Short mmCIF file of C-alpha atoms in Angstrom, two decimals:
data_model
loop_
_atom_site.label_atom_id
_atom_site.label_comp_id
_atom_site.label_asym_id
_atom_site.label_seq_id
_atom_site.Cartn_x
_atom_site.Cartn_y
_atom_site.Cartn_z
CA GLY E 1 -5.57 3.76 -71.72
CA HIS E 2 -3.81 0.93 -69.85
CA ARG E 3 -2.08 2.42 -66.79
CA GLY E 4 -2.88 5.72 -68.49
CA GLY E 5 -1.18 4.58 -71.68
CA ARG E 6 2.20 3.15 -70.70
CA GLY E 7 3.39 2.83 -74.26
CA GLU E 8 3.35 6.60 -74.52
CA ALA E 9 4.28 7.93 -71.06
CA ILE E 10 5.55 6.62 -67.72
CA GLU E 11 2.80 4.40 -66.35
CA ASN E 12 0.28 5.18 -63.61
CA THR E 13 1.48 8.76 -63.25
CA LEU E 14 -0.18 12.10 -63.93
CA PRO E 15 1.77 12.47 -67.24
CA ALA E 16 0.42 9.12 -68.49
CA PHE E 17 -3.15 10.08 -67.67
CA ALA E 18 -2.68 13.53 -69.23
CA TRP E 19 -1.41 12.12 -72.51
CA GLY E 20 -4.11 9.46 -72.51
CA LEU E 21 -6.74 12.19 -72.42
CA ILE E 22 -4.93 14.21 -75.09
CA ASP E 23 -4.83 11.06 -77.24
CA GLY E 24 -8.58 10.62 -76.93
CA VAL E 25 -9.17 7.75 -74.49
CA THR E 26 -12.66 7.39 -73.09
CA THR E 27 -11.51 5.63 -69.95
CA LEU E 28 -8.48 5.94 -67.69
CA GLU E 29 -7.39 2.50 -66.48
CA LEU E 30 -5.22 2.49 -63.37
CA ASP E 31 -4.14 0.45 -60.38
CA ASN E 32 -4.21 1.03 -56.64
CA GLY E 33 -2.16 -0.14 -53.70
CA ILE E 34 -2.70 0.79 -50.06
CA SER E 35 0.18 2.24 -48.07
CA LYS E 36 1.18 1.49 -44.51
CA ALA E 37 -0.84 3.22 -41.79
CA LYS E 38 1.00 6.14 -40.22
CA LEU E 39 -0.21 8.62 -37.61
CA TYR E 40 -3.43 10.24 -38.83
CA TYR E 41 -3.52 8.06 -41.98
CA LEU E 42 -5.15 5.37 -39.84
CA ASP E 43 -6.29 3.18 -42.72
CA GLY E 44 -3.39 3.75 -45.07
CA VAL E 45 -3.60 5.80 -48.25
CA VAL E 46 -4.74 4.74 -51.73
CA ILE E 47 -1.67 4.96 -53.99
CA VAL E 48 -1.87 4.91 -57.79
CA TRP E 49 0.58 2.16 -58.69
CA HIS E 50 0.48 -1.25 -60.33
CA ASP E 51 3.17 -3.30 -58.64
CA GLU E 52 3.09 -4.71 -55.13
CA GLU E 53 6.63 -3.41 -54.73
CA ILE E 54 8.51 -0.29 -55.73
CA THR E 55 10.47 -1.79 -58.60
CA PRO E 56 13.97 -0.60 -59.53
CA ASP E 57 13.20 -0.56 -63.26
CA LYS E 58 10.60 2.16 -62.69
CA CYS E 59 11.62 4.19 -59.64
CA THR E 60 14.75 5.46 -57.90
CA ASP E 61 15.39 6.54 -54.34
CA THR E 62 16.23 10.12 -53.49
CA ILE E 63 16.57 10.76 -49.74
CA PRO E 64 15.09 9.05 -46.69
CA VAL E 65 12.23 10.70 -44.83
CA VAL E 66 14.52 10.89 -41.79
CA ALA E 67 18.26 10.35 -41.77
CA SER E 68 18.04 7.28 -39.57
CA ASP E 69 15.12 5.61 -41.38
CA PRO E 70 15.83 1.85 -41.11
CA ILE E 71 13.53 1.09 -44.06
CA PHE E 72 15.62 3.15 -46.53
CA PRO E 73 16.23 2.51 -49.39
CA TYR E 74 12.55 2.27 -50.32
CA VAL E 75 13.01 0.77 -53.78
CA GLY E 76 12.34 -2.95 -53.51
CA LYS E 77 9.94 -2.54 -50.59
CA HIS E 78 6.21 -3.32 -50.73
CA ILE E 79 3.72 -0.47 -50.94
CA ALA E 80 1.94 -2.01 -47.94
CA ASN E 81 5.10 -1.58 -45.85
CA LEU E 82 5.80 2.05 -46.81
CA THR E 83 4.15 5.18 -45.47
CA LEU E 84 2.88 7.92 -47.73
CA ALA E 85 5.79 10.13 -46.69
CA GLN E 86 8.30 7.45 -47.67
CA ILE E 87 6.57 6.83 -51.00
CA LYS E 88 6.56 10.55 -51.78
CA THR E 89 10.39 10.66 -51.74
CA LEU E 90 10.62 8.36 -54.77
CA ASP E 91 11.40 9.52 -58.31
CA CYS E 92 9.19 7.40 -60.57
CA GLY E 93 9.50 9.49 -63.71
CA SER E 94 13.12 9.26 -64.79
CA LYS E 95 13.28 5.71 -66.16
CA ARG E 96 12.01 4.60 -69.56
CA LEU E 97 11.12 0.91 -69.67
CA SER E 98 13.07 -0.98 -72.33
CA ALA E 99 9.88 -2.73 -73.47
CA TYR E 100 8.28 0.66 -74.14
CA PRO E 101 10.95 2.70 -75.93
CA LEU E 102 8.51 5.46 -76.94
CA GLN E 103 7.59 6.33 -73.35
CA LEU E 104 7.85 10.01 -72.48
CA ILE E 105 9.72 10.40 -69.20
CA TYR E 106 9.12 13.13 -66.63
CA PRO E 107 12.14 13.14 -64.28
CA GLY E 108 11.25 13.73 -60.65
CA THR E 109 7.62 12.64 -60.96
CA LYS E 110 6.16 11.38 -57.70
CA LEU E 111 3.52 8.71 -57.27
CA SER E 112 0.05 10.12 -56.73
CA THR E 113 -2.67 9.26 -54.28
CA LEU E 114 -6.03 8.47 -55.82
CA ASP E 115 -7.38 11.70 -54.33
CA GLU E 116 -4.60 13.66 -56.06
CA LEU E 117 -5.43 12.02 -59.38
CA PHE E 118 -9.09 12.98 -59.05
CA ASP E 119 -7.99 16.53 -58.19
CA PHE E 120 -5.96 16.67 -61.42
CA ALA E 121 -8.96 15.32 -63.34
CA HIS E 122 -11.15 18.12 -61.98
CA CYS E 123 -8.78 20.63 -63.59
CA VAL E 124 -8.82 18.85 -66.94
CA ASP E 125 -12.43 17.72 -66.95
CA PRO E 126 -14.84 20.30 -65.47
CA LYS E 127 -17.80 18.57 -67.16
CA ARG E 128 -16.87 15.22 -65.51
CA VAL E 129 -17.03 13.09 -68.66
CA ILE E 130 -14.00 10.85 -67.93
CA GLU E 131 -14.77 7.19 -67.30
CA TRP E 132 -12.64 5.36 -64.74
CA ASN E 133 -11.48 1.75 -64.53
CA ILE E 134 -9.76 1.37 -61.16
CA GLU E 135 -8.12 -1.86 -60.08
CA SER E 136 -7.28 -3.03 -56.58
CA LYS E 137 -3.87 -4.73 -56.56
CA ILE E 138 -4.55 -7.24 -53.84
CA ASN E 139 -2.87 -10.63 -53.65
CA PRO E 140 -4.95 -13.50 -52.17
CA VAL E 141 -2.09 -15.97 -52.59
CA ASP E 142 0.79 -14.10 -50.94
CA ILE E 143 -1.38 -12.48 -48.28
CA ASN E 144 1.47 -10.54 -46.65
CA SER E 145 2.45 -8.71 -49.84
CA THR E 146 -0.58 -6.38 -49.92
CA ARG E 147 -3.25 -5.00 -47.60
CA GLY E 148 -6.42 -7.07 -47.22
CA VAL E 149 -9.87 -7.02 -48.79
CA ASN E 150 -11.51 -4.73 -46.23
CA ASP E 151 -8.67 -2.20 -46.42
CA PHE E 152 -8.90 -1.98 -50.21
CA VAL E 153 -12.67 -1.84 -50.44
CA THR E 154 -13.26 0.71 -47.68
CA ALA E 155 -10.38 3.03 -48.66
CA GLN E 156 -11.19 2.98 -52.36
CA HIS E 157 -14.92 3.35 -51.77
CA LYS E 158 -14.27 6.46 -49.68
CA ALA E 159 -12.13 7.91 -52.49
CA PHE E 160 -14.84 7.11 -55.05
CA LEU E 161 -17.47 8.93 -52.98
CA ASN E 162 -15.19 11.95 -52.68
CA SER E 163 -14.09 11.88 -56.33
CA GLY E 164 -16.61 14.40 -57.68
CA TYR E 165 -17.57 11.87 -60.38
CA PRO E 166 -20.84 9.96 -60.65
CA LEU E 167 -20.34 6.48 -59.25
CA SER E 168 -21.76 5.08 -62.48
CA GLN E 169 -18.57 6.31 -64.21
CA ILE E 170 -16.21 4.52 -61.83
CA THR E 171 -15.76 0.81 -62.51
CA TYR E 172 -14.08 -1.14 -59.72
CA GLN E 173 -12.05 -4.08 -61.01
CA SER E 174 -9.88 -6.80 -59.57
CA PHE E 175 -8.40 -10.22 -60.23
CA ASP E 176 -9.35 -11.00 -56.63
CA TRP E 177 -13.09 -11.53 -56.95
CA ARG E 178 -13.51 -11.34 -53.16
CA THR E 179 -13.08 -7.59 -53.46
CA LEU E 180 -15.73 -7.35 -56.19
CA ILE E 181 -18.23 -9.19 -54.01
CA ALA E 182 -17.31 -7.03 -51.01
CA MET E 183 -17.67 -3.80 -52.99
CA LYS E 184 -21.12 -4.87 -54.23
CA ALA E 185 -22.13 -5.65 -50.65
CA LEU E 186 -20.93 -2.20 -49.54
CA ASP E 187 -22.39 -0.16 -52.40
CA LYS E 188 -24.48 -1.67 -55.21
CA ARG E 189 -24.19 1.55 -57.22
CA ILE E 190 -20.57 0.91 -58.20
CA PRO E 191 -20.06 -1.13 -61.39
CA THR E 192 -17.60 -4.00 -61.01
CA SER E 193 -15.29 -5.66 -63.51
CA ALA E 194 -14.06 -9.24 -63.15
CA LEU E 195 -10.43 -9.61 -64.24
CA ILE E 196 -9.12 -13.04 -65.24
CA ASP E 197 -6.33 -14.64 -67.26
CA ASP E 198 -4.39 -17.89 -67.56
CA THR E 199 -2.52 -17.28 -64.31
CA THR E 200 -5.64 -16.82 -62.18
CA ILE E 201 -8.32 -19.06 -63.71
CA TYR E 202 -6.90 -22.18 -62.01
CA GLY E 203 -4.66 -22.93 -59.08
CA PRO E 204 -1.58 -25.18 -59.29
CA SER E 205 -2.26 -28.47 -61.13
CA ASN E 206 -5.73 -27.22 -62.09
CA THR E 207 -6.86 -26.87 -58.48
CA THR E 208 -9.41 -24.29 -57.38
CA SER E 209 -8.01 -20.82 -57.86
CA GLN E 210 -7.67 -18.50 -54.89
CA TRP E 211 -8.48 -15.55 -57.15
CA GLN E 212 -12.18 -16.32 -57.82
CA ALA E 213 -13.48 -16.15 -54.25
CA GLY E 214 -13.78 -19.93 -53.98
CA LEU E 215 -15.71 -20.37 -57.21
CA VAL E 216 -14.76 -23.27 -59.49
CA ILE E 217 -14.84 -22.01 -63.07
CA ASP E 218 -15.33 -25.50 -64.51
CA SER E 219 -18.49 -25.95 -62.43
CA PHE E 220 -20.31 -23.34 -64.54
CA GLU E 221 -22.22 -24.22 -67.68
CA GLY E 222 -20.60 -23.74 -71.06
CA ALA E 223 -19.19 -25.67 -73.97
CA THR E 224 -15.89 -23.78 -73.69
CA SER E 225 -13.86 -22.34 -70.83
CA GLY E 226 -14.62 -18.88 -72.18
CA GLU E 227 -18.35 -19.42 -71.82
CA LYS E 228 -17.83 -20.76 -68.30
CA VAL E 229 -15.83 -17.63 -67.40
CA ALA E 230 -18.61 -15.45 -68.77
CA ASN E 231 -21.19 -17.27 -66.65
CA ALA E 232 -19.01 -17.04 -63.54
CA ALA E 233 -18.67 -13.26 -63.98
CA ALA E 234 -22.44 -12.96 -64.28
CA TYR E 235 -22.86 -15.08 -61.14
CA ILE E 236 -21.01 -12.48 -59.03
CA LYS E 237 -23.07 -9.74 -60.68
CA ALA E 238 -20.12 -8.10 -62.45
CA GLN E 239 -21.17 -5.60 -65.09
CA VAL E 240 -17.92 -6.10 -67.00
CA LEU E 241 -15.71 -9.08 -67.80
CA SER E 242 -12.14 -7.92 -68.37
CA THR E 243 -10.07 -10.75 -69.78
CA ALA E 244 -6.58 -11.13 -71.14
CA ALA E 245 -6.74 -10.79 -74.90
CA VAL E 246 -4.07 -13.45 -75.47
CA SER E 247 -3.63 -16.86 -73.85
CA SER E 248 -0.22 -17.92 -72.62
CA GLN E 249 -0.99 -21.41 -73.98
CA GLY E 250 -0.11 -20.45 -77.54
CA ASN E 251 3.32 -19.92 -79.09
CA ALA E 252 2.50 -16.79 -81.09
CA THR E 253 1.55 -13.23 -80.17
CA ASP E 254 -0.40 -12.23 -83.26
CA PRO E 255 -3.59 -13.72 -84.78
CA ALA E 256 -1.87 -13.78 -88.18
CA ASP E 257 0.77 -16.21 -86.94
CA PRO E 258 0.42 -19.99 -86.56
CA GLY E 259 0.02 -21.09 -82.98
CA TYR E 260 -1.84 -18.00 -81.80
CA VAL E 261 -4.34 -18.76 -79.02
CA PRO E 262 -6.71 -16.06 -77.78
CA PHE E 263 -7.86 -16.04 -74.17
CA THR E 264 -10.79 -13.78 -75.05
CA THR E 265 -12.90 -15.65 -77.60
CA LYS E 266 -16.01 -14.92 -79.63
CA ALA E 267 -17.86 -17.61 -77.68
CA MET E 268 -16.91 -15.88 -74.42
CA ILE E 269 -18.07 -12.48 -75.69
CA ASP E 270 -21.34 -13.89 -77.05
CA GLN E 271 -22.12 -15.64 -73.76
CA ALA E 272 -21.27 -12.56 -71.72
CA HIS E 273 -23.60 -10.49 -73.87
CA LYS E 274 -26.38 -13.04 -73.35
CA ASN E 275 -25.85 -12.48 -69.64
CA GLY E 276 -25.94 -8.69 -70.01
CA VAL E 277 -22.21 -8.39 -69.22
CA LEU E 278 -19.83 -6.19 -71.20
CA VAL E 279 -16.42 -7.53 -72.31
CA LYS E 280 -13.34 -5.27 -72.27
CA PRO E 281 -10.13 -7.22 -72.96
CA TRP E 282 -6.55 -6.20 -72.14
CA THR E 283 -3.83 -5.49 -73.15
CA ALA E 284 -4.44 -5.28 -76.89
CA ASP E 285 -1.35 -3.63 -78.37
CA ARG E 286 -1.37 -5.32 -81.81
CA LEU E 287 -3.87 -4.00 -84.31
CA ASN E 288 -4.58 -7.50 -85.61
CA ILE E 289 -5.77 -8.35 -82.10
CA VAL E 290 -7.77 -5.13 -81.90
CA SER E 291 -9.45 -5.88 -85.24
CA GLN E 292 -10.30 -9.42 -84.17
CA LEU E 293 -11.81 -8.24 -80.88
CA LEU E 294 -13.85 -5.56 -82.64
CA ASP E 295 -15.12 -8.12 -85.13
CA TRP E 296 -16.14 -10.38 -82.25
CA GLY E 297 -18.10 -7.57 -80.57
CA ALA E 298 -15.84 -6.51 -77.70
CA ASP E 299 -17.30 -3.52 -75.87
CA GLY E 300 -13.98 -1.85 -75.11
CA ILE E 301 -10.26 -2.19 -75.75
CA ILE E 302 -7.64 -1.63 -73.05
CA SER E 303 -4.29 -0.77 -74.65
CA ASP E 304 -0.85 0.64 -73.92
CA TYR E 305 -1.12 2.49 -77.25
CA PRO E 306 -4.51 4.23 -77.26
CA THR E 307 -3.56 6.54 -80.13
CA ASN E 308 -3.17 3.62 -82.55
CA VAL E 309 -6.24 1.81 -81.24
CA ARG E 310 -8.30 4.97 -81.67
CA ARG E 311 -7.29 5.12 -85.33
CA GLN E 312 -8.27 1.48 -85.81
CA VAL E 313 -11.63 2.04 -84.12
CA GLN E 314 -12.29 5.06 -86.34
CA GLN E 315 -11.33 3.10 -89.44
CA SER E 316 -13.80 0.40 -88.45
CA GLY E 317 -16.57 2.98 -88.53
CA LYS E 318 -17.20 3.10 -84.78
CA ALA E 319 -17.61 6.32 -82.81
CA VAL E 320 -14.78 7.69 -80.68
CA ALA E 321 -14.87 10.27 -77.91
CA PRO E 322 -13.69 13.87 -78.42
CA LYS E 323 -10.09 14.53 -77.45
CA PHE E 324 -9.21 16.85 -74.59
CA GLU E 325 -7.44 20.04 -75.69
CA GLU E 326 -3.68 19.53 -75.39
CA LYS E 327 -2.76 23.00 -74.18
CA ALA E 328 -5.32 22.93 -71.38
CA VAL E 329 -4.37 19.41 -70.27
CA LEU E 330 -0.66 20.21 -70.17
CA ALA E 331 -1.35 23.37 -68.18
CA CYS E 332 -3.22 21.29 -65.61
CA LEU E 333 -0.44 18.71 -65.64
CA ASN E 334 2.27 21.28 -64.92
CA LYS E 335 0.19 22.75 -62.13
CA HIS E 336 -0.53 19.43 -60.45
CA LEU E 337 2.95 17.95 -60.86
CA GLN E 338 4.09 20.74 -58.56
CA LYS E 339 1.42 19.87 -56.00
CA VAL E 340 1.94 16.10 -55.86
#
């Protein structure tokens, strides 16, 4: 469930994760930022949110933390420049994105810390069967827009240890491969997932990308760029390669249309598998793409519409996980929305 399942409920919020579980996802995919340090939150707080900023299409201001707060309004500000108290004033549940007209909205919903999300999961999932795919939203290009590598790795690692889930069920992913290498150095038990797409594989004018920790993708063996990417992911000991399903180089969005160019290819998947690396592409929202990826042997599908993908997976004869019971999940959701 991409950002919980943003096609079905407001993204990266407790409602999105609740409906993802009701809809039968095996894994909750989500993003993390790190807030500004404030008082006893010496290292900042891990916030469940995708964007570097609080964007006006997703959140609205309510009231400032203090009447004279010079930072207010908070919408438009970077997560890294806001304290937890400031972030907690925001309403991020009242706006339905125009690109996702079927989103359920939950007016008044606050952003959650990662600890709060794990607390909600404990209510829903006493047997601890949920798999997690947790991304650090760190920017190695605009270094002042997010917190740094050490902040992300240490804060998220602490949350993982305190999560109540086996570390083997928590995959740490990032476009910034420096964080994957740093997490492996800190704790080899945590699986890592190497994110990559057209915007991060190369720098401007095909220069070395700042996203791959100084690695040059074209220096790796492979007859295609996809095979080179697969070998690069294996080089940094990533257990998972998480690639964009579609390349921006084509002029079509569906495999059935002329001009469609996939970023994730069969050659990439085959090479990754030779290296012992799983491939889990994103964001596959068209069933023609899902079918193609399944035919090519993808190990997972990350989608905004997990309900439809689940149906396609079932139709293909593959096993799916049991759904969580709706009444119980919604009871936990109502309880924890009041606590966040």
